[in-house]
Amino acid sequence: GIQVEQSPPDLILQEGANSTLRCNFSDSVNNLQWFHQNPWGQLINLFYIPSGTKQNGRLSATTVATERYSLLYISSSQTTDSGVYFCAVNRKGAQKLVFGQGTRLTINP
Amino acid sequence: NAGVTQTPKFQVLKTGQSMTLQCAQDMNHEYMSWYRQDPGMGLRLIHYSVGAGITDQGEVPNGYNVSRSTTEDFPLRLLSAAPSQTSVYFCASSWTGGYADTQYFGPGTRLTVL
């Protein structure tokens, strides 16, 4: 099946810093989503981005489908950005989202 | 809209007991799915449904049953609980089979099997 690798596994930053999270995938996809799991366990959809670039406030994401990777940028980090960020993809022809292992982000005040 | 709701929030079972985790959505989504999340890991797909009356297996289906009699509801049944099924269970829904749109997740059910 398709492999999804996220890096780094852990990231600790001070408030106000910028960060880049990466998601590599091993096959062609027709869906890629970024999720934030907050410390209470709730999964929040950040971006649906099978290709191209999107921005939402301090967050932006870019997917280069031909090179099989996606990047999530967080600027001016806040403590509320802490949690685990997951990338999930759907291989072309399938109907199953496959998740990466996640990047645990800790923002210290 | 309530979105995706799950009950119960917490459950403790003894080995061999059975139970049903409930999932409902009010967005008229055709696609619904169940995932489990183990500590330090991403989510793994258990079962999914592309519409009422249609279900299929995901990555880790053993020990779980599902049915989809209505568009709104997608219950997950544990037939004979085992300690290996201790996990957090998430239900999700979307318009299509997850291949063309956003997945919406419920709040999760934390299950402990003793």
Coordinates of C-alpha atoms in Angstrom, one line a residue:
Chain A
G1 CA 0.0 0.0 0.0
I2 CA 0.9 3.7 -0.1
Q3 CA 3.5 4.9 2.4
V4 CA 3.2 8.2 4.1
E5 CA 6.2 9.6 6.0
Q6 CA 6.1 12.8 8.1
S7 CA 9.1 14.7 9.4
P8 CA 10.2 15.7 11.9
P9 CA 8.5 13.4 14.4
D10 CA 8.9 16.1 17.1
L11 CA 9.4 19.8 17.0
I12 CA 9.8 22.1 20.0
L13 CA 9.7 25.9 19.4
Q14 CA 9.3 29.2 21.2
E15 CA 6.2 31.3 20.7
G16 CA 6.6 33.5 17.6
A17 CA 8.8 31.1 15.7
N18 CA 8.1 29.7 12.2
S19 CA 8.0 26.0 11.3
T20 CA 7.8 23.8 8.3
L21 CA 6.4 20.2 8.5
R22 CA 6.9 17.8 5.7
C23 CA 4.8 14.9 4.3
N24 CA 6.3 12.5 1.7
F25 CA 4.1 9.9 0.0
S26 CA 5.1 6.9 -2.2
D27 CA 2.4 6.9 -4.9
S28 CA 0.2 9.1 -6.9
V29 CA -2.7 10.6 -4.9
N30 CA -5.9 12.4 -5.6
N31 CA -6.4 13.6 -2.1
L32 CA -4.1 15.0 0.6
Q33 CA -5.3 16.5 3.8
W34 CA -3.6 18.1 6.8
F35 CA -5.2 17.7 10.2
H36 CA -4.4 19.2 13.6
Q37 CA -5.1 17.0 16.6
N38 CA -5.3 19.3 19.6
P39 CA -4.3 18.2 23.2
W40 CA -7.9 17.2 23.9
G41 CA -7.8 14.7 21.0
Q42 CA -10.1 16.5 18.5
L43 CA -9.1 16.2 14.9
I44 CA -9.5 19.4 12.9
N45 CA -9.2 19.6 9.2
L46 CA -6.7 22.3 8.1
F47 CA -6.4 21.9 4.4
Y48 CA -7.7 19.8 1.6
I49 CA -4.8 20.2 -0.9
P50 CA -4.1 17.5 -3.5
S51 CA -2.0 20.0 -5.4
G52 CA -1.0 23.6 -5.3
T53 CA -0.8 26.1 -2.5
K54 CA -3.4 27.3 0.0
Q55 CA -3.3 29.8 2.9
N56 CA -5.5 30.3 5.9
G57 CA -4.3 33.0 8.2
R58 CA -0.9 32.0 9.7
L59 CA -1.0 28.6 8.1
S60 CA -0.3 27.7 4.6
A61 CA 0.3 24.4 2.7
T62 CA 1.9 23.4 -0.6
T63 CA 1.6 20.1 -2.3
V64 CA 3.9 19.2 -5.2
A65 CA 2.1 16.1 -6.5
T66 CA 4.6 15.3 -9.2
E67 CA 7.4 15.1 -6.6
R68 CA 5.2 13.4 -4.0
Y69 CA 5.5 15.7 -1.1
S70 CA 3.5 18.3 0.8
L71 CA 4.6 21.0 3.2
L72 CA 2.7 22.7 6.0
Y73 CA 4.0 26.1 7.1
I74 CA 3.1 27.7 10.5
S75 CA 4.2 31.3 11.0
S76 CA 4.3 33.3 14.2
S77 CA 3.5 30.2 16.3
Q78 CA 1.2 30.4 19.3
T79 CA 0.8 28.0 22.2
T80 CA -2.5 27.0 20.8
D81 CA -0.8 25.6 17.8
S82 CA 0.6 22.8 20.0
G83 CA -0.6 19.3 19.2
V84 CA 0.0 16.6 16.6
Y85 CA -0.2 17.4 12.9
F86 CA -1.2 14.6 10.5
C87 CA -0.9 14.3 6.8
A88 CA -3.4 11.9 5.1
V89 CA -3.5 10.8 1.5
N90 CA -5.8 8.8 -0.8
R91 CA -4.1 6.8 -3.5
K92 CA -5.6 7.3 -7.0
G93 CA -8.3 4.6 -7.5
A94 CA -8.7 3.9 -3.8
Q95 CA -11.3 5.1 -1.3
K96 CA -9.2 5.0 1.8
L97 CA -7.3 7.7 3.5
V98 CA -3.9 6.6 4.8
F99 CA -2.4 8.6 7.6
G100 CA 1.2 9.4 8.4
Q101 CA 2.6 9.0 11.9
G102 CA 2.3 12.7 12.7
T103 CA 4.5 15.5 13.8
R104 CA 4.2 16.5 17.5
L105 CA 4.6 20.3 17.8
T106 CA 5.1 21.9 21.1
I107 CA 5.1 25.7 21.3
N108 CA 6.5 27.1 24.6
P109 CA 5.5 30.5 25.8
Chain B
N1 CA -25.5 21.1 12.3
A2 CA -24.1 18.8 15.0
G3 CA -21.6 17.4 12.5
V4 CA -20.3 14.0 13.4
T5 CA -21.3 12.7 16.8
Q6 CA -20.0 9.6 18.7
T7 CA -21.2 7.9 21.8
P8 CA -20.0 6.9 24.3
K9 CA -17.0 9.2 25.0
F10 CA -15.4 6.6 27.3
Q11 CA -16.0 2.9 27.8
V12 CA -14.3 0.1 29.8
L13 CA -15.0 -3.5 28.9
K14 CA -13.8 -6.8 30.1
T15 CA -12.3 -9.3 27.8
G16 CA -14.9 -11.2 25.8
Q17 CA -17.7 -8.6 26.3
S18 CA -19.4 -7.1 23.2
M19 CA -20.5 -3.6 22.6
T20 CA -21.5 -1.1 19.9
L21 CA -19.9 2.3 19.3
Q22 CA -22.3 4.7 17.8
C23 CA -21.6 7.2 15.1
A24 CA -24.1 9.6 13.4
Q25 CA -23.8 12.6 11.0
D26 CA -26.3 15.2 10.0
M27 CA -24.5 16.5 6.8
N28 CA -26.1 13.9 4.5
H29 CA -22.6 12.5 3.7
E30 CA -22.5 9.3 1.6
Y31 CA -19.1 8.2 2.9
M32 CA -18.5 7.2 6.5
S33 CA -15.6 5.4 8.1
W34 CA -14.1 4.2 11.3
Y35 CA -10.5 4.6 12.4
R36 CA -8.5 3.5 15.5
Q37 CA -5.6 5.5 16.9
D38 CA -3.1 3.8 19.1
P39 CA -0.5 5.7 21.3
G40 CA 2.1 7.5 19.2
M41 CA 0.6 6.4 15.9
G42 CA -1.5 7.8 13.2
L43 CA -5.0 6.7 12.4
R44 CA -5.7 3.3 10.8
L45 CA -8.8 2.6 8.8
I46 CA -11.0 -0.2 10.2
H47 CA -14.1 -0.2 7.9
Y48 CA -15.8 2.2 5.6
S49 CA -19.1 2.7 3.8
V50 CA -19.8 4.5 0.5
G51 CA -23.5 4.6 1.1
A52 CA -26.4 3.0 2.9
G53 CA -26.2 -0.8 2.5
I54 CA -22.6 -0.8 1.3
T55 CA -19.6 -1.5 3.5
D56 CA -16.0 -2.6 3.0
Q57 CA -12.9 -3.4 5.0
G58 CA -10.1 -1.1 5.7
E59 CA -6.6 -1.8 7.0
V60 CA -7.4 -3.4 10.3
P61 CA -10.9 -5.0 10.2
N62 CA -10.5 -8.1 12.3
G63 CA -12.6 -8.2 15.4
Y64 CA -15.0 -5.5 14.2
N65 CA -18.3 -5.5 12.3
V66 CA -20.2 -2.7 10.7
S67 CA -23.5 -2.1 9.0
R68 CA -25.1 0.9 7.3
S69 CA -28.8 0.8 7.2
T70 CA -29.3 4.6 6.9
T71 CA -27.2 7.5 5.5
E72 CA -26.9 9.1 9.0
D73 CA -25.7 6.2 11.1
F74 CA -22.7 3.9 11.0
P75 CA -22.3 1.8 14.2
L76 CA -19.1 -0.2 14.9
R77 CA -19.5 -3.5 16.8
L78 CA -16.9 -5.3 18.8
L79 CA -18.1 -8.9 19.0
S80 CA -15.7 -10.2 21.7
A81 CA -13.5 -7.5 23.1
A82 CA -9.7 -8.1 23.5
P83 CA -7.1 -6.1 25.2
S84 CA -5.5 -5.4 21.8
Q85 CA -8.6 -3.4 20.9
T86 CA -7.8 -0.8 23.6
S87 CA -7.6 2.4 21.6
V88 CA -9.3 5.6 20.7
Y89 CA -11.9 5.2 17.9
F90 CA -12.8 8.0 15.5
C91 CA -15.7 8.1 13.1
A92 CA -15.5 10.3 10.0
S93 CA -17.7 11.3 7.1
S94 CA -17.4 13.1 3.8
W95 CA -19.3 13.6 0.6
T96 CA -17.3 11.3 -1.5
G97 CA -15.0 8.3 -0.8
G98 CA -12.4 10.6 0.8
Y99 CA -10.7 10.9 -2.5
A100 CA -12.0 14.3 -3.5
D101 CA -13.1 16.3 -0.5
T102 CA -12.6 17.0 3.2
Q103 CA -13.1 14.4 5.9
Y104 CA -14.9 15.5 9.1
F105 CA -14.1 13.7 12.3
G106 CA -16.1 13.0 15.4
P107 CA -14.7 13.6 18.9
G108 CA -13.7 10.0 19.5
T109 CA -14.5 7.2 21.9
R110 CA -11.7 6.1 24.3
L111 CA -12.1 2.3 24.8
T112 CA -10.2 0.3 27.4
V113 CA -10.4 -3.5 27.4
L114 CA -9.3 -5.2 30.6

